[in-house]
Short mmCIF file of C-alpha atoms in Angstrom, two decimals:
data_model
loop_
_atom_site.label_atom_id
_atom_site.label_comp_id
_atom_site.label_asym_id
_atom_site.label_seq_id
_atom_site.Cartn_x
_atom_site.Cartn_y
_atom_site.Cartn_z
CA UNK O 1 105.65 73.13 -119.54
CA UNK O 2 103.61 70.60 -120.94
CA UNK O 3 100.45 69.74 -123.08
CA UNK O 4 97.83 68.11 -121.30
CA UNK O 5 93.63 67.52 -122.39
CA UNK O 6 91.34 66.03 -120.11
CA UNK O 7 90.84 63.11 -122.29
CA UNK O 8 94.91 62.21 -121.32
CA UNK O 9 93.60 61.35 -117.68
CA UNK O 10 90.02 61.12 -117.55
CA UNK O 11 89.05 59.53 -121.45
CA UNK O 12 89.36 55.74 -120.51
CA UNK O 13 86.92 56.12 -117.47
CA UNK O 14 84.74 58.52 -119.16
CA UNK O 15 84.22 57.44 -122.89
CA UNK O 16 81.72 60.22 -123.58
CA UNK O 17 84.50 62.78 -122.57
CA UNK O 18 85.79 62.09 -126.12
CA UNK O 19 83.04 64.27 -127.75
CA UNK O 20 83.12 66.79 -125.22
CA UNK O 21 84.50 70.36 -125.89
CA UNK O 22 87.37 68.92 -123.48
CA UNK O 23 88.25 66.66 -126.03
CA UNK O 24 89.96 69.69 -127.99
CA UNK O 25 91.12 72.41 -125.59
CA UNK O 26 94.63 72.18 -124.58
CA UNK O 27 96.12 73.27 -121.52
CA UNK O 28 99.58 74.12 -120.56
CA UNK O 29 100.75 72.27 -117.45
CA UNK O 30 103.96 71.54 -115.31
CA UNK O 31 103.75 67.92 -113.80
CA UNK O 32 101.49 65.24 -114.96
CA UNK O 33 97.96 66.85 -113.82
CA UNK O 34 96.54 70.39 -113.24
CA UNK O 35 94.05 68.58 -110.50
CA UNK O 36 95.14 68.42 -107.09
CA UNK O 37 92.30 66.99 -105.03
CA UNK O 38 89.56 68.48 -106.56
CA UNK O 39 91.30 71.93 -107.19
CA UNK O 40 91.67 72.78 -111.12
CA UNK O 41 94.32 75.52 -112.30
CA UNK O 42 96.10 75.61 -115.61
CA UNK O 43 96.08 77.93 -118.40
CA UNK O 44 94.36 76.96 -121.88
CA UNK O 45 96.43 77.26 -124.31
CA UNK O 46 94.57 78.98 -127.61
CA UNK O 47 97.50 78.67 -129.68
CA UNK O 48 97.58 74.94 -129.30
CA UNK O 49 94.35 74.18 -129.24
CA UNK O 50 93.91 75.59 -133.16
CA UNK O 51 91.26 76.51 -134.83
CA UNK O 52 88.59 75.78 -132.64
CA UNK O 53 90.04 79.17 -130.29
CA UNK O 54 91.11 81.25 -132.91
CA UNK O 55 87.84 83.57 -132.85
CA UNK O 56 88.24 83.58 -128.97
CA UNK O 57 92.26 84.24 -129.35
CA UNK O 58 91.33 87.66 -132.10
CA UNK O 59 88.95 88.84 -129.84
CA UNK O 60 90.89 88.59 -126.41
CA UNK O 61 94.31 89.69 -128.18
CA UNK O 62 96.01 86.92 -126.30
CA UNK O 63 97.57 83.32 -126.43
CA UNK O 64 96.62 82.08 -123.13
CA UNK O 65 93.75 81.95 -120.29
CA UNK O 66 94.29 81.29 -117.01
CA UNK O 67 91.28 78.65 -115.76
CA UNK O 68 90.80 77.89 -111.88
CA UNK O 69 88.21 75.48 -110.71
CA UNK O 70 87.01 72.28 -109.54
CA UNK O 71 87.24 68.49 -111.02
CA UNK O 72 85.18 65.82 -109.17
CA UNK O 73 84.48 61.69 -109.63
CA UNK O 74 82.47 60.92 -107.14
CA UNK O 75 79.36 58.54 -107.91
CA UNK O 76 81.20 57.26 -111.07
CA UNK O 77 80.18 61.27 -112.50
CA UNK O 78 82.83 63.59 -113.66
CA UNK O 79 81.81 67.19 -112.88
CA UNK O 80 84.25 69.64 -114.67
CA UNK O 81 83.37 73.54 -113.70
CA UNK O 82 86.10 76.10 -114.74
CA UNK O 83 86.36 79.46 -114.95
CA UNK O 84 88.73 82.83 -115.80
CA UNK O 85 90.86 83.33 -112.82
CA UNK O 86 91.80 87.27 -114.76
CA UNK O 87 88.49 89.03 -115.46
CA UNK O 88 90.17 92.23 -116.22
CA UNK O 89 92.28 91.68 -118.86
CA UNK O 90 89.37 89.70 -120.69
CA UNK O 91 86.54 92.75 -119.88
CA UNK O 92 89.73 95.38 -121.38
CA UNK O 93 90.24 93.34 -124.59
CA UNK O 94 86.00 92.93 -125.32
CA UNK O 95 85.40 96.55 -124.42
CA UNK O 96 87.86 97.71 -127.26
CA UNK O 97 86.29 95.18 -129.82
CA UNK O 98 82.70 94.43 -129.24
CA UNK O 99 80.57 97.53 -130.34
CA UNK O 100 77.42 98.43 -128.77
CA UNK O 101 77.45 96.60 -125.34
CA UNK O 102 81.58 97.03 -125.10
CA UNK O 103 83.49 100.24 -124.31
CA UNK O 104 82.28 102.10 -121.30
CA UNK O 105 79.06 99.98 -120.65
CA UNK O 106 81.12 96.80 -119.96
CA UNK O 107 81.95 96.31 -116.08
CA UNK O 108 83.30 92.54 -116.14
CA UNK O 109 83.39 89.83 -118.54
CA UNK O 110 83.99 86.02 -117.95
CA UNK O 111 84.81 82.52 -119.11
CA UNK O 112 83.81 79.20 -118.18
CA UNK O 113 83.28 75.57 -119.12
CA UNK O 114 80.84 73.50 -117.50
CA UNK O 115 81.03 69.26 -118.16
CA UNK O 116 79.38 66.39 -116.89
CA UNK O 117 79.57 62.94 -117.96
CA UNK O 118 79.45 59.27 -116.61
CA UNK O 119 81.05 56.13 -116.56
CA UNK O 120 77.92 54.25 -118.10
CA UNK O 121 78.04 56.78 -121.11
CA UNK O 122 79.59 55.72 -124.13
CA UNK O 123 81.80 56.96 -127.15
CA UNK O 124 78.52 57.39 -128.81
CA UNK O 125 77.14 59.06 -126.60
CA UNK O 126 77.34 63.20 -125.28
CA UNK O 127 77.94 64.31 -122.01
CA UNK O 128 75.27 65.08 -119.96
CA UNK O 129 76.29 68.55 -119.84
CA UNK O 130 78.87 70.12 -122.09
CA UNK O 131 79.04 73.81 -121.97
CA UNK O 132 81.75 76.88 -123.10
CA UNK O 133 80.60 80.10 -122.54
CA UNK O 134 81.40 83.88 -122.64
CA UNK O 135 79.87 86.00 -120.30
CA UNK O 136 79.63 89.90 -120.08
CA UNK O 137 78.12 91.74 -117.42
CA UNK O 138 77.27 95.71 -118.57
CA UNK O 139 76.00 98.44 -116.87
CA UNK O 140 71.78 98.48 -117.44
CA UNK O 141 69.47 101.13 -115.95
CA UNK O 142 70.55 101.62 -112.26
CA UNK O 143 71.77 97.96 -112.55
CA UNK O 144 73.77 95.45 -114.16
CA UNK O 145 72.74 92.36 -116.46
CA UNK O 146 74.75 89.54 -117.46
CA UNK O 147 74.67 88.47 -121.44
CA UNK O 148 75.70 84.79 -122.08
CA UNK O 149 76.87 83.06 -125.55
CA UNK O 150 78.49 79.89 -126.14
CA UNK O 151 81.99 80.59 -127.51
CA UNK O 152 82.28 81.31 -131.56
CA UNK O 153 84.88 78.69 -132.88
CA UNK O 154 84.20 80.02 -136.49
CA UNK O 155 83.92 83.25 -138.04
CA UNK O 156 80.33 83.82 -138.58
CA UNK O 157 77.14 85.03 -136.29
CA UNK O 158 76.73 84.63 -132.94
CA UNK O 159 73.86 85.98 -130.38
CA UNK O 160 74.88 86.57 -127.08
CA UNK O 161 71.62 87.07 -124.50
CA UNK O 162 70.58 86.97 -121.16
CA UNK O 163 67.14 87.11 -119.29
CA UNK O 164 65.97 89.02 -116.65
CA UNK O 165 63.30 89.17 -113.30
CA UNK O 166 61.68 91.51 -111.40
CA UNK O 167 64.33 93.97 -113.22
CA UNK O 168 62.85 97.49 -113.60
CA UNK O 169 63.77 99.53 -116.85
CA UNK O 170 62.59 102.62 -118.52
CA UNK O 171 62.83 103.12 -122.10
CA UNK O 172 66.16 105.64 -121.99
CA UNK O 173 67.66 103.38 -120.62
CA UNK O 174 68.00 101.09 -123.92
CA UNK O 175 69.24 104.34 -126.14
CA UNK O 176 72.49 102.67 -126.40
CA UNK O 177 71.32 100.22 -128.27
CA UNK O 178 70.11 102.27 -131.07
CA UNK O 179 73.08 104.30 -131.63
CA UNK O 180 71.79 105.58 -134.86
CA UNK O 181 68.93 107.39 -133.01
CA UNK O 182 70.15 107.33 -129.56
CA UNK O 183 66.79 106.96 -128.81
CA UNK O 184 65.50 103.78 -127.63
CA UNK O 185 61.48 104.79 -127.31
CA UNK O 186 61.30 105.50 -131.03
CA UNK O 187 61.42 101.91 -131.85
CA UNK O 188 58.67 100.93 -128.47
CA UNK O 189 54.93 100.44 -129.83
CA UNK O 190 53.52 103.00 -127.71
CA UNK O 191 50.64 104.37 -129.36
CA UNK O 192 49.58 100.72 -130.88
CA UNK O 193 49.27 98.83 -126.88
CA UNK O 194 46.54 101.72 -126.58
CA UNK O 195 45.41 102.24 -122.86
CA UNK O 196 47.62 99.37 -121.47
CA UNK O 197 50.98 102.26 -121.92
CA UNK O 198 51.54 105.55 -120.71
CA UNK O 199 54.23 107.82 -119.12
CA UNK O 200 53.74 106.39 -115.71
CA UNK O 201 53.39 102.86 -116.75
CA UNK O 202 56.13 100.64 -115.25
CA UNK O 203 58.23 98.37 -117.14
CA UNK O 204 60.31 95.34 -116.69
CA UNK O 205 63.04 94.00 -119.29
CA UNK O 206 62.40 90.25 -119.59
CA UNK O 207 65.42 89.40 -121.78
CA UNK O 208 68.12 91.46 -123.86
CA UNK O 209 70.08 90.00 -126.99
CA UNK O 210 72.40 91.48 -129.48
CA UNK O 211 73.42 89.43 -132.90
CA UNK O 212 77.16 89.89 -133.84
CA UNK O 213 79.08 89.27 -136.89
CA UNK O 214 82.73 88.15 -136.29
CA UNK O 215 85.45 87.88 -138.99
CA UNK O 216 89.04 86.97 -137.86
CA UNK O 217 90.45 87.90 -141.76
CA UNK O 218 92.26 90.17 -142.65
CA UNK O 219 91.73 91.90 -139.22
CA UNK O 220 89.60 91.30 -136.45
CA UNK O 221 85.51 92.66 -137.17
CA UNK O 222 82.88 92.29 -134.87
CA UNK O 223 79.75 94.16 -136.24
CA UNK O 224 76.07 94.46 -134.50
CA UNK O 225 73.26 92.64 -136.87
CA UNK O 226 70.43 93.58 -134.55
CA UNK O 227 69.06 93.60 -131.20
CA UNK O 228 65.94 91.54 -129.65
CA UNK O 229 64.57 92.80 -126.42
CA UNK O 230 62.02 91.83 -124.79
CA UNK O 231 59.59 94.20 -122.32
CA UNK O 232 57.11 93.42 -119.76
CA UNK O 233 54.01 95.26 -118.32
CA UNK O 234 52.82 93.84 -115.17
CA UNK O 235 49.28 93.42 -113.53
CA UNK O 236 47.25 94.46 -116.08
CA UNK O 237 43.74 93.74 -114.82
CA UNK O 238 41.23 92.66 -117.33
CA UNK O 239 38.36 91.68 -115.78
CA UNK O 240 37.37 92.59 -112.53
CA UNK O 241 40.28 91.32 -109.77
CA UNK O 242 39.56 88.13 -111.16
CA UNK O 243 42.12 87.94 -114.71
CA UNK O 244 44.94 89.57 -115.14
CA UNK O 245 47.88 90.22 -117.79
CA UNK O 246 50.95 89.26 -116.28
CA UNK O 247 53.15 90.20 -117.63
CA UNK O 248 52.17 91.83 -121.21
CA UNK O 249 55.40 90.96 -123.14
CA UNK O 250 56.39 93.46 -125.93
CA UNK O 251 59.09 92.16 -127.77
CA UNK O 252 61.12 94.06 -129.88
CA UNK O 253 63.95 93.37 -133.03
CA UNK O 254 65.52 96.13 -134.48
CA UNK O 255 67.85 95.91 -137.49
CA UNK O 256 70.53 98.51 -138.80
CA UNK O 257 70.68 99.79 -135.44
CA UNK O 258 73.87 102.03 -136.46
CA UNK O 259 71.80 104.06 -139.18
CA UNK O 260 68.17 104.37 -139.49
CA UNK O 261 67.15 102.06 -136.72
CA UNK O 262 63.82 99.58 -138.08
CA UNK O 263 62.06 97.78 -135.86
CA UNK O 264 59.51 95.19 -135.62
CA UNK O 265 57.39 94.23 -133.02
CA UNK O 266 55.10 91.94 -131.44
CA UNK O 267 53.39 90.98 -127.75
CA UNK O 268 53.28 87.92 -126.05
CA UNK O 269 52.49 86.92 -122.22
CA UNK O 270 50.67 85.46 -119.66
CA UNK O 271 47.20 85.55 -118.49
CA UNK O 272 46.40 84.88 -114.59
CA UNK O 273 43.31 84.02 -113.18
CA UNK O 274 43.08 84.41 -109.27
CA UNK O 275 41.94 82.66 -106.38
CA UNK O 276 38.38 84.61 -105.42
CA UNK O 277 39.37 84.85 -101.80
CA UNK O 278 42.90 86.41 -103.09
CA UNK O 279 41.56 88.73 -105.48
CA UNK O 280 44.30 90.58 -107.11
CA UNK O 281 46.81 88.10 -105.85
CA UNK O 282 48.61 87.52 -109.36
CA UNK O 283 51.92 86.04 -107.44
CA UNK O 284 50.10 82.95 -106.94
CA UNK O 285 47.13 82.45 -109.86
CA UNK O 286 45.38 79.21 -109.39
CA UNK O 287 45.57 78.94 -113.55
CA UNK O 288 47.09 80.66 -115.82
CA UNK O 289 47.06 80.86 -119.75
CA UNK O 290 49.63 80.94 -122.30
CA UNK O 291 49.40 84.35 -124.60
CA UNK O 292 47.91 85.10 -127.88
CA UNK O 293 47.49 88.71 -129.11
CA UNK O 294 46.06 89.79 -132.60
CA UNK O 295 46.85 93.61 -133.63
CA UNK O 296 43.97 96.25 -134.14
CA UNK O 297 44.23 97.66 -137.09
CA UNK O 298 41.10 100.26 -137.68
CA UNK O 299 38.79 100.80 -138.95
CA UNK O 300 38.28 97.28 -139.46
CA UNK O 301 39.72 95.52 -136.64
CA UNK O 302 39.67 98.22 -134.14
CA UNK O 303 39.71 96.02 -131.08
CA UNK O 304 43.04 93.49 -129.33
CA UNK O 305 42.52 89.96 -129.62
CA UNK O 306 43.03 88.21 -126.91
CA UNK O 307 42.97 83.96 -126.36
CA UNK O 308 44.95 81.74 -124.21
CA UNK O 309 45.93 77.97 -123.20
CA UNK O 310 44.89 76.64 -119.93
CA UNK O 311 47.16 75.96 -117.31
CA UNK O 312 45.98 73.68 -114.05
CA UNK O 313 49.07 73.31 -112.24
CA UNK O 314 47.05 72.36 -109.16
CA UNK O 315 44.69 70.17 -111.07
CA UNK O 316 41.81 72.04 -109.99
CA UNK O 317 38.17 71.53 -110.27
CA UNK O 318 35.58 73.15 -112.58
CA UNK O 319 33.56 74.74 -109.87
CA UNK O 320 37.21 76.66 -108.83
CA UNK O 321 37.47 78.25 -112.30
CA UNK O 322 33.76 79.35 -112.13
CA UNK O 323 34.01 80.35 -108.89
CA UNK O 324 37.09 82.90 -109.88
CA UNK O 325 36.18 84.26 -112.88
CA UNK O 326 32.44 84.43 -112.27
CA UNK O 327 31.93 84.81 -108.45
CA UNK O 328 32.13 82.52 -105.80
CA UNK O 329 28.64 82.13 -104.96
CA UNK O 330 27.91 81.50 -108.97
CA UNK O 331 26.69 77.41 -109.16
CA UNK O 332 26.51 75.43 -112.27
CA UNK O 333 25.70 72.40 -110.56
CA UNK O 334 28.47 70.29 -110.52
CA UNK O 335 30.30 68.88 -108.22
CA UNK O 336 33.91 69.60 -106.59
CA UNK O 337 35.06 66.32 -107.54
CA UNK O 338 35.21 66.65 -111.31
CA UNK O 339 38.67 66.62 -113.10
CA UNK O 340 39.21 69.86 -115.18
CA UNK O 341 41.22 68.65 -118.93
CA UNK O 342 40.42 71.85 -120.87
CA UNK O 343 39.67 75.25 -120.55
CA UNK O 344 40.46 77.68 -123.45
CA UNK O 345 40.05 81.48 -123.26
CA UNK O 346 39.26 84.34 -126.01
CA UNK O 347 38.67 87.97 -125.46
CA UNK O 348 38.32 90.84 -127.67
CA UNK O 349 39.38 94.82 -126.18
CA UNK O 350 38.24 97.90 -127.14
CA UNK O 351 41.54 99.42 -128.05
CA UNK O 352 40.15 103.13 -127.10
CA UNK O 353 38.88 101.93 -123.59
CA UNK O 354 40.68 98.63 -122.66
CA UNK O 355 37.81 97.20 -121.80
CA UNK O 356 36.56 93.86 -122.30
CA UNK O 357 33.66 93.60 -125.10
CA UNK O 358 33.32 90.18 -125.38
CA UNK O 359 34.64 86.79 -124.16
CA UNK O 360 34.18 83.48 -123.72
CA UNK O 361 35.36 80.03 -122.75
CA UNK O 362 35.52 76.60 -123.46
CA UNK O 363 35.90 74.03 -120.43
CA UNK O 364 36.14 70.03 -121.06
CA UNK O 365 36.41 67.83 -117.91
CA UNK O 366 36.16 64.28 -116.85
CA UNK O 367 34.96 62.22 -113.56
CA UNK O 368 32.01 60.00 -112.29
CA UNK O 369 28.73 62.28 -113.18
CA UNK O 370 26.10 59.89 -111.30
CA UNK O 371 23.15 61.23 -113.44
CA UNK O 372 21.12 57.78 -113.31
CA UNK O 373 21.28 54.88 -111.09
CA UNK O 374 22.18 52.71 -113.70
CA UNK O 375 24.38 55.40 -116.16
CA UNK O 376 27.13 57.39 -115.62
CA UNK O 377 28.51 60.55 -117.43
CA UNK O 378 32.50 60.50 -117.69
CA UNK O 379 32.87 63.24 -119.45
CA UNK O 380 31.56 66.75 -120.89
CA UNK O 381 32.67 70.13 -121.92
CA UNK O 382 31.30 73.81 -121.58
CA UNK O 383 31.42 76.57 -122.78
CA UNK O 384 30.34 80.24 -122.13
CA UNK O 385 30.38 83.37 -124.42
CA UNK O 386 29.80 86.71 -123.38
CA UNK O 387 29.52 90.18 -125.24
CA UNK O 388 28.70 93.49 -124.28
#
C-alpha cells in the first residue's frame, strides 16, 4: 500500500486542483493509480489525511472509507464524482452518535465528493465545483428525506439540511424533533395564521434543518442547537380564482429542543396570479409575486399584511394582468403591445374572516403610446387601490 492525492497525477494539468478539497485527502492505493479507465476505487485514508478528517474519523469510529466512482478528462475538464461504496457501517456509526435524527430514525447515510476543474483554470483560481458532503437519509412521515452538510473538518457547528417537494407532512410527524415535548404542534402558529389553518388543512414540509455542535476532546459530543423547518400551505385562494397563496410558508426555529422547547416563527411565500381562462390553475400562474407578511396583533393591527414583488416570466402585457385579476372583459384602454416593468401588490386580511379588505396595485410599463401624431408616450405607471 501506498499514498496517493489527486494532485500526484492530475495537479500539473489541472492547476486549480491544488486548492481543491483533493488537494488534502489521502488515499491508500496499490499500484501507481486508483483510476482505471474512468473507474475510481480506493479507500481515503483519515488517519493520513490529518486534521482536516479528524471530526469525520470521531464520528464514523474508523480509520478508513472505502470510495468508488468515476474520474473523467474529456474536453480538457476533470470531473471527479465519488462516493461510499459501505453505507452500512457509516449509517451504524451516525445512528449511535448523532442525537435527534440518528438512532432508529436513520435508514442510510452517505459520502461523496464532487470536483470539477479545467485546464484554463489557474493556481489562483477554484474549481468550478468543489464539494464534500455527508448525507443522511431518515425515516419522515410515511416517507424518507435526505439531509445534506458539507463535512465538519473542525470542531465547532455545523447545519445539516435538506429541502423538500410536493412532500406531504402532518404535524406528529415532526414530534421527534422536540424531544423535550414530544410534541411537534406545540411549537406550529396555529391560532395566529387565523382562517388559513385548521384540522383538515393539508401541509407540505418545504425544508428540514438541524444545527449540531461537535467536539472531538476529550470524547466525541455531538449536541442539537436547534431545528429550522420550514411548512407550506398550498392554494390558498385570495381573491376570487384569480390570486392565490402558493404556497403560505411557515417557518419555524426552535431552540433547547431537549428541555422546554422555544420557538419562533415567521411566514413567507408566494403569491400566484392566474391565467383568466385557467382560473384556479396555480401550476402554471402567468405572474407571480415574491412574499411579504406583517403579523396581526389586536386590537390594533387586527388584520395580515400582505404585499408582493412582481414576477413576468413571460414578459406579459398590461392588459393580461388586468384581464386576470379584474376580469377579462375589464378595458383600460391600452393596447396589447405595451411592455409591463412593474407591478407591485399590497393587501390587508381580516384575520377573523380571511377575507380581503383592501388592496391595491402599482403597475409601471413602457412602449410606443401613439397619443399625438407628432408625440409619443414611452412610458407610464398605474395604479389601483381598493377597500371594502
Amino acid at each position: 500500500m501506498s499514498n496517493w492525492k489527486f494532485t500526484d497525477q492530475y495537479g500539473s494539468t489541472y492547476p486549480a486542483l491544488a486548492n481543491s478539497i483533493l488537494s488534502i485527502l489521502v488515499f491508500d492505493i496499490t499500484g501507481t493509480s486508483p483510476v482505471t479507465g474512468t473507474a475510481f476505487s480506493a479507500n481515503l485514508d483519515l488517519t493520513a489525511t490529518g486534521n482536516a478528517m479528524n471530526v469525520l474519523a470521531k464520528l464514523t469510529g474508523v480509520t478508513t472509507i472505502a470510495m468508488t466512482g468515476t474520474v473523467t478528462t474529456d474536453n480538457n475538464t476533470l470531473s471527479v464524482n465519488l462516493q461510499a461504496s459501505d453505507t452500512t457501517a457509516l449509517t451504524t456509526a451516525l445512528a449511535a452518535c448523532i442525537p435527534i435524527i440518528g438512532g432508529q430514525l436513520l435508514k442510510s447515510a452517505g459520502i461523496s465528493i464532487v470536483t470539477v476543474t479545467t485546464t484554463q483554470q489557474t493556481s489562483s483560481d477554484d474549481p468550478t465545483t468543489d464539494e464534500i458532503d455527508l448525507s443522511m437519509t431518515i425515516a419522515l412521515g410515511s416517507g424518507t428525506g435526505t439531509l445534506t452538510t458539507q463535512i465538519p473538518m473542525s470542531d465547532g457547528f455545523f447545519h445539516i439540511s435538506a429541502t423538500f417537494t410536493n412532500f406531504g407532512i402532518g404535524l406528529s410527524d415532526l414530534n421527534f424533533l422536540v424531544p423535550g415535548s414530544n410534541d411537534f404542534s406545540s411549537c406550529f402558529p396555529a391560532t395566529q395564521l387565523g382562517p388559513y389553518y385548521n384540522n383538515q388543512t393539508k401541509l407540505e414540509l418545504l425544508s428540514l434543518g438541524v444545527t449540531l455542535y461537535v467536539s472531538t476532546s476529550p470524547s466525541l459530543s455531538v449536541v442539537v442547537n436547534g431545528v429550522d423547518i420550514s411548512i407550506g400551505i398550498t392554494n390558498i385562494p385570495i381573491y376570487k380564482q384569480a390570486l392565490y397563496l402558493d404556497p403560505l410558508a411557515v417557518w419555524i426555529n426552535v431552540a433547547n429542543v431537549n428541555t422546554t422547547p422555544a420557538p419562533t416563527w415567521g411566514l413567507e411565500g408566494n403569491f400566484v396570479l392566474c391565467n383568466y381562462n385557467r382560473p384556479g390553475d396555480t401550476a402554471n400562474p402567468d405572474f407571480s409575486f415574491d412574499l411579504q407578511m406583517g403579523f396581526p396583533n389586536p386590537p390594533n393591527e387586527p388584520n395580515f399584511s400582505l404585499s408582493g414583488n412582481f414576477d413576468n416570466p413571460y414578459n406579459q402585457p398590461v392588459s393580461q394582468i388586468v384581464s386576470d385579476l379584474l376580469g377579462q372583459a375589464t378595458d383600460l384602454g391600452i393596447g396589447n403591445n405595451i411592455t409591463l416593468q412593474k407591478f407591485d401588490f399590497y393587501s390587508d386580511a381580516d384575520v377573523t374572516t380571511g377575507t380581503i379588505s383592501d388592496f391595491g396595485f402599482e403597475i409601471a410599463m413602457s412602449g410606443q403610446f401613439g397619443i399625438f401624431e407628432n408625440f409619443s408616450l414611452e412610458s407610464f405607471s398605474l395604479s389601483v387601490a381598493y377597500s371594502a
